[in-house]
Amino acid sequence: MESIVRSLVVALLVAHGLIHFLGVVKAFGWASVPQLRQPIKVGMGVVWLLAGAMVIASAAMLAARAPSWWWVMVLLAAMISQIVVVTSWSDAKAGTVVNVLMIFVAAYGFLTLGPTSFHAESSDRAPSVLIQVDPAPPMLAEADL
C-alpha cells in the first residue's frame, strides 16, 4: 500500500512540476499559453522554472527513497510554488491544493525521518548501545573440539 501512495504522490508532483513550465514558456514567449491569461515577466519566469525544477526534483527524491532530508526539498518546493501561484492567482489558484498536499507530505517526512523522529533517535543511540553489549561467548571452545 505504501508504494501505491508513494507512486500517486510522485505522479502528482511530476504533473504539478510540468505545469509550472507553462509559466516559463509564457514568460519567455516561447509559445502561446492561452490557459495563463495574466502576463508573466521574465524574472518571474525564472522563479516558475525554479519552482517546477524543485517540484520535479522532490518527486525524484521521493521516488528514489532518497536521503532522509527529502522532506526539506518538498517543503521548499511547495513554498516557492505557492509564491508563483500567488503572483498568477486567477490562473493558478488550483495549484494551492497541490502545495498544501506537498506541505502534508513534508510534515509526514519530518515526523518519520526528521531530527526529532524515532528513526533519528535510534540511529544516534545505536552505536552507544552496541558498545555496551558484551560479545556473545563462542558456542564451541577450543577444548570442546
mmCIF file of N, CA, C and O in Angstrom, residues 10-45:
data_model
loop_
_atom_site.group_PDB
_atom_site.id
_atom_site.type_symbol
_atom_site.label_atom_id
_atom_site.label_comp_id
_atom_site.label_asym_id
_atom_site.label_seq_id
_atom_site.Cartn_x
_atom_site.Cartn_y
_atom_site.Cartn_z
ATOM 1 N N VAL A 10 4.170 10.845 -6.229
ATOM 2 C CA VAL A 10 5.218 11.155 -7.203
ATOM 3 C C VAL A 10 4.593 11.599 -8.533
ATOM 4 O O VAL A 10 5.023 12.606 -9.123
ATOM 5 N N ALA A 11 3.584 10.897 -8.998
ATOM 6 C CA ALA A 11 2.924 11.263 -10.261
ATOM 7 C C ALA A 11 2.290 12.649 -10.162
ATOM 8 O O ALA A 11 2.404 13.462 -11.094
ATOM 9 N N LEU A 12 1.650 12.930 -9.038
ATOM 10 C CA LEU A 12 1.043 14.248 -8.844
ATOM 11 C C LEU A 12 2.104 15.345 -8.821
ATOM 12 O O LEU A 12 1.922 16.413 -9.425
ATOM 13 N N LEU A 13 3.222 15.088 -8.178
ATOM 14 C CA LEU A 13 4.297 16.073 -8.126
ATOM 15 C C LEU A 13 4.899 16.314 -9.505
ATOM 16 O O LEU A 13 5.191 17.455 -9.874
ATOM 17 N N VAL A 14 5.096 15.267 -10.277
ATOM 18 C CA VAL A 14 5.638 15.428 -11.630
ATOM 19 C C VAL A 14 4.686 16.264 -12.481
ATOM 20 O O VAL A 14 5.108 17.201 -13.176
ATOM 21 N N ALA A 15 3.403 15.957 -12.413
ATOM 22 C CA ALA A 15 2.417 16.731 -13.178
ATOM 23 C C ALA A 15 2.423 18.192 -12.730
ATOM 24 O O ALA A 15 2.407 19.109 -13.566
ATOM 25 N N HIS A 16 2.469 18.422 -11.438
ATOM 26 C CA HIS A 16 2.489 19.783 -10.899
ATOM 27 C C HIS A 16 3.746 20.522 -11.371
ATOM 28 O O HIS A 16 3.667 21.696 -11.771
ATOM 29 N N GLY A 17 4.879 19.847 -11.335
ATOM 30 C CA GLY A 17 6.122 20.472 -11.790
ATOM 31 C C GLY A 17 6.083 20.812 -13.269
ATOM 32 O O GLY A 17 6.528 21.886 -13.687
ATOM 33 N N LEU A 18 5.531 19.920 -14.074
ATOM 34 C CA LEU A 18 5.437 20.183 -15.513
ATOM 35 C C LEU A 18 4.498 21.354 -15.805
ATOM 36 O O LEU A 18 4.755 22.142 -16.726
ATOM 37 N N ILE A 19 3.443 21.479 -15.026
ATOM 38 C CA ILE A 19 2.528 22.611 -15.211
ATOM 39 C C ILE A 19 3.250 23.929 -14.935
ATOM 40 O O ILE A 19 2.985 24.937 -15.598
ATOM 41 N N HIS A 20 4.180 23.919 -13.998
ATOM 42 C CA HIS A 20 4.960 25.136 -13.738
ATOM 43 C C HIS A 20 5.732 25.578 -14.981
ATOM 44 O O HIS A 20 5.950 26.774 -15.179
ATOM 45 N N PHE A 21 6.123 24.647 -15.808
ATOM 46 C CA PHE A 21 6.887 25.007 -17.002
ATOM 47 C C PHE A 21 6.041 25.773 -18.019
ATOM 48 O O PHE A 21 6.584 26.435 -18.898
ATOM 49 N N LEU A 22 4.719 25.721 -17.886
ATOM 50 C CA LEU A 22 3.865 26.566 -18.731
ATOM 51 C C LEU A 22 4.131 28.043 -18.436
ATOM 52 O O LEU A 22 4.124 28.876 -19.353
ATOM 53 N N GLY A 23 4.351 28.370 -17.185
ATOM 54 C CA GLY A 23 4.688 29.745 -16.823
ATOM 55 C C GLY A 23 6.011 30.182 -17.416
ATOM 56 O O GLY A 23 6.173 31.336 -17.829
ATOM 57 N N VAL A 24 6.956 29.264 -17.486
ATOM 58 C CA VAL A 24 8.259 29.563 -18.087
ATOM 59 C C VAL A 24 8.080 29.839 -19.578
ATOM 60 O O VAL A 24 8.610 30.829 -20.112
ATOM 61 N N VAL A 25 7.332 28.986 -20.235
ATOM 62 C CA VAL A 25 7.093 29.133 -21.675
ATOM 63 C C VAL A 25 6.419 30.474 -21.970
ATOM 64 O O VAL A 25 6.801 31.186 -22.898
ATOM 65 N N LYS A 26 5.444 30.829 -21.158
ATOM 66 C CA LYS A 26 4.741 32.104 -21.353
ATOM 67 C C LYS A 26 5.661 33.287 -21.077
ATOM 68 O O LYS A 26 5.681 34.250 -21.828
ATOM 69 N N ALA A 27 6.435 33.223 -20.001
ATOM 70 C CA ALA A 27 7.307 34.340 -19.630
ATOM 71 C C ALA A 27 8.348 34.635 -20.699
ATOM 72 O O ALA A 27 8.630 35.793 -20.994
ATOM 73 N N PHE A 28 8.910 33.592 -21.271
ATOM 74 C CA PHE A 28 9.959 33.779 -22.274
ATOM 75 C C PHE A 28 9.398 33.911 -23.688
ATOM 76 O O PHE A 28 10.150 34.091 -24.636
ATOM 77 N N GLY A 29 8.075 33.792 -23.833
ATOM 78 C CA GLY A 29 7.445 33.960 -25.133
ATOM 79 C C GLY A 29 7.754 32.847 -26.118
ATOM 80 O O GLY A 29 7.740 33.059 -27.326
ATOM 81 N N TRP A 30 8.036 31.671 -25.620
ATOM 82 C CA TRP A 30 8.374 30.553 -26.499
ATOM 83 C C TRP A 30 7.153 30.005 -27.221
ATOM 84 O O TRP A 30 7.283 29.388 -28.268
ATOM 85 N N ALA A 31 5.994 30.179 -26.628
ATOM 86 C CA ALA A 31 4.746 29.707 -27.240
ATOM 87 C C ALA A 31 3.588 30.445 -26.589
ATOM 88 O O ALA A 31 3.716 31.016 -25.510
ATOM 89 N N SER A 32 2.465 30.407 -27.263
ATOM 90 C CA SER A 32 1.258 30.987 -26.703
ATOM 91 C C SER A 32 0.670 30.000 -25.698
ATOM 92 O O SER A 32 0.545 28.808 -25.979
ATOM 93 N N VAL A 33 0.324 30.512 -24.530
ATOM 94 C CA VAL A 33 -0.267 29.672 -23.487
ATOM 95 C C VAL A 33 -1.597 30.312 -23.095
ATOM 96 O O VAL A 33 -1.663 31.117 -22.159
ATOM 97 N N PRO A 34 -2.673 29.970 -23.821
ATOM 98 C CA PRO A 34 -3.956 30.622 -23.542
ATOM 99 C C PRO A 34 -4.524 30.305 -22.151
ATOM 100 O O PRO A 34 -5.362 31.047 -21.648
ATOM 101 N N GLN A 35 -4.056 29.225 -21.519
ATOM 102 C CA GLN A 35 -4.539 28.881 -20.178
ATOM 103 C C GLN A 35 -4.092 29.913 -19.146
ATOM 104 O O GLN A 35 -4.730 30.064 -18.101
ATOM 105 N N LEU A 36 -2.982 30.583 -19.406
ATOM 106 C CA LEU A 36 -2.470 31.611 -18.497
ATOM 107 C C LEU A 36 -2.775 32.978 -19.107
ATOM 108 O O LEU A 36 -2.110 33.416 -20.041
ATOM 109 N N ARG A 37 -3.798 33.642 -18.588
ATOM 110 C CA ARG A 37 -4.239 34.914 -19.157
ATOM 111 C C ARG A 37 -3.438 36.098 -18.630
ATOM 112 O O ARG A 37 -3.296 37.099 -19.314
ATOM 113 N N GLN A 38 -2.915 36.007 -17.426
ATOM 114 C CA GLN A 38 -2.139 37.105 -16.859
ATOM 115 C C GLN A 38 -0.723 37.102 -17.442
ATOM 116 O O GLN A 38 -0.140 36.030 -17.666
ATOM 117 N N PRO A 39 -0.158 38.289 -17.653
ATOM 118 C CA PRO A 39 1.224 38.331 -18.157
ATOM 119 C C PRO A 39 2.206 37.866 -17.080
ATOM 120 O O PRO A 39 1.972 38.055 -15.879
ATOM 121 N N ILE A 40 3.277 37.241 -17.514
ATOM 122 C CA ILE A 40 4.336 36.792 -16.603
ATOM 123 C C ILE A 40 5.636 37.402 -17.097
ATOM 124 O O ILE A 40 6.046 37.168 -18.242
ATOM 125 N N LYS A 41 6.277 38.179 -16.247
ATOM 126 C CA LYS A 41 7.540 38.814 -16.617
ATOM 127 C C LYS A 41 8.654 37.768 -16.628
ATOM 128 O O LYS A 41 8.548 36.718 -16.002
ATOM 129 N N VAL A 42 9.733 38.103 -17.329
ATOM 130 C CA VAL A 42 10.853 37.161 -17.467
ATOM 131 C C VAL A 42 11.425 36.784 -16.099
ATOM 132 O O VAL A 42 11.728 35.616 -15.852
ATOM 133 N N GLY A 43 11.565 37.744 -15.204
ATOM 134 C CA GLY A 43 12.096 37.453 -13.868
ATOM 135 C C GLY A 43 11.231 36.438 -13.134
ATOM 136 O O GLY A 43 11.743 35.520 -12.491
ATOM 137 N N MET A 44 9.913 36.599 -13.234
ATOM 138 C CA MET A 44 9.021 35.622 -12.597
ATOM 139 C C MET A 44 9.068 34.293 -13.351
ATOM 140 O O MET A 44 8.865 33.240 -12.747
ATOM 141 N N GLY A 45 9.348 34.356 -14.642
ATOM 142 C CA GLY A 45 9.500 33.114 -15.410
ATOM 143 C C GLY A 45 10.627 32.259 -14.858
ATOM 144 O O GLY A 45 10.535 31.033 -14.818
#
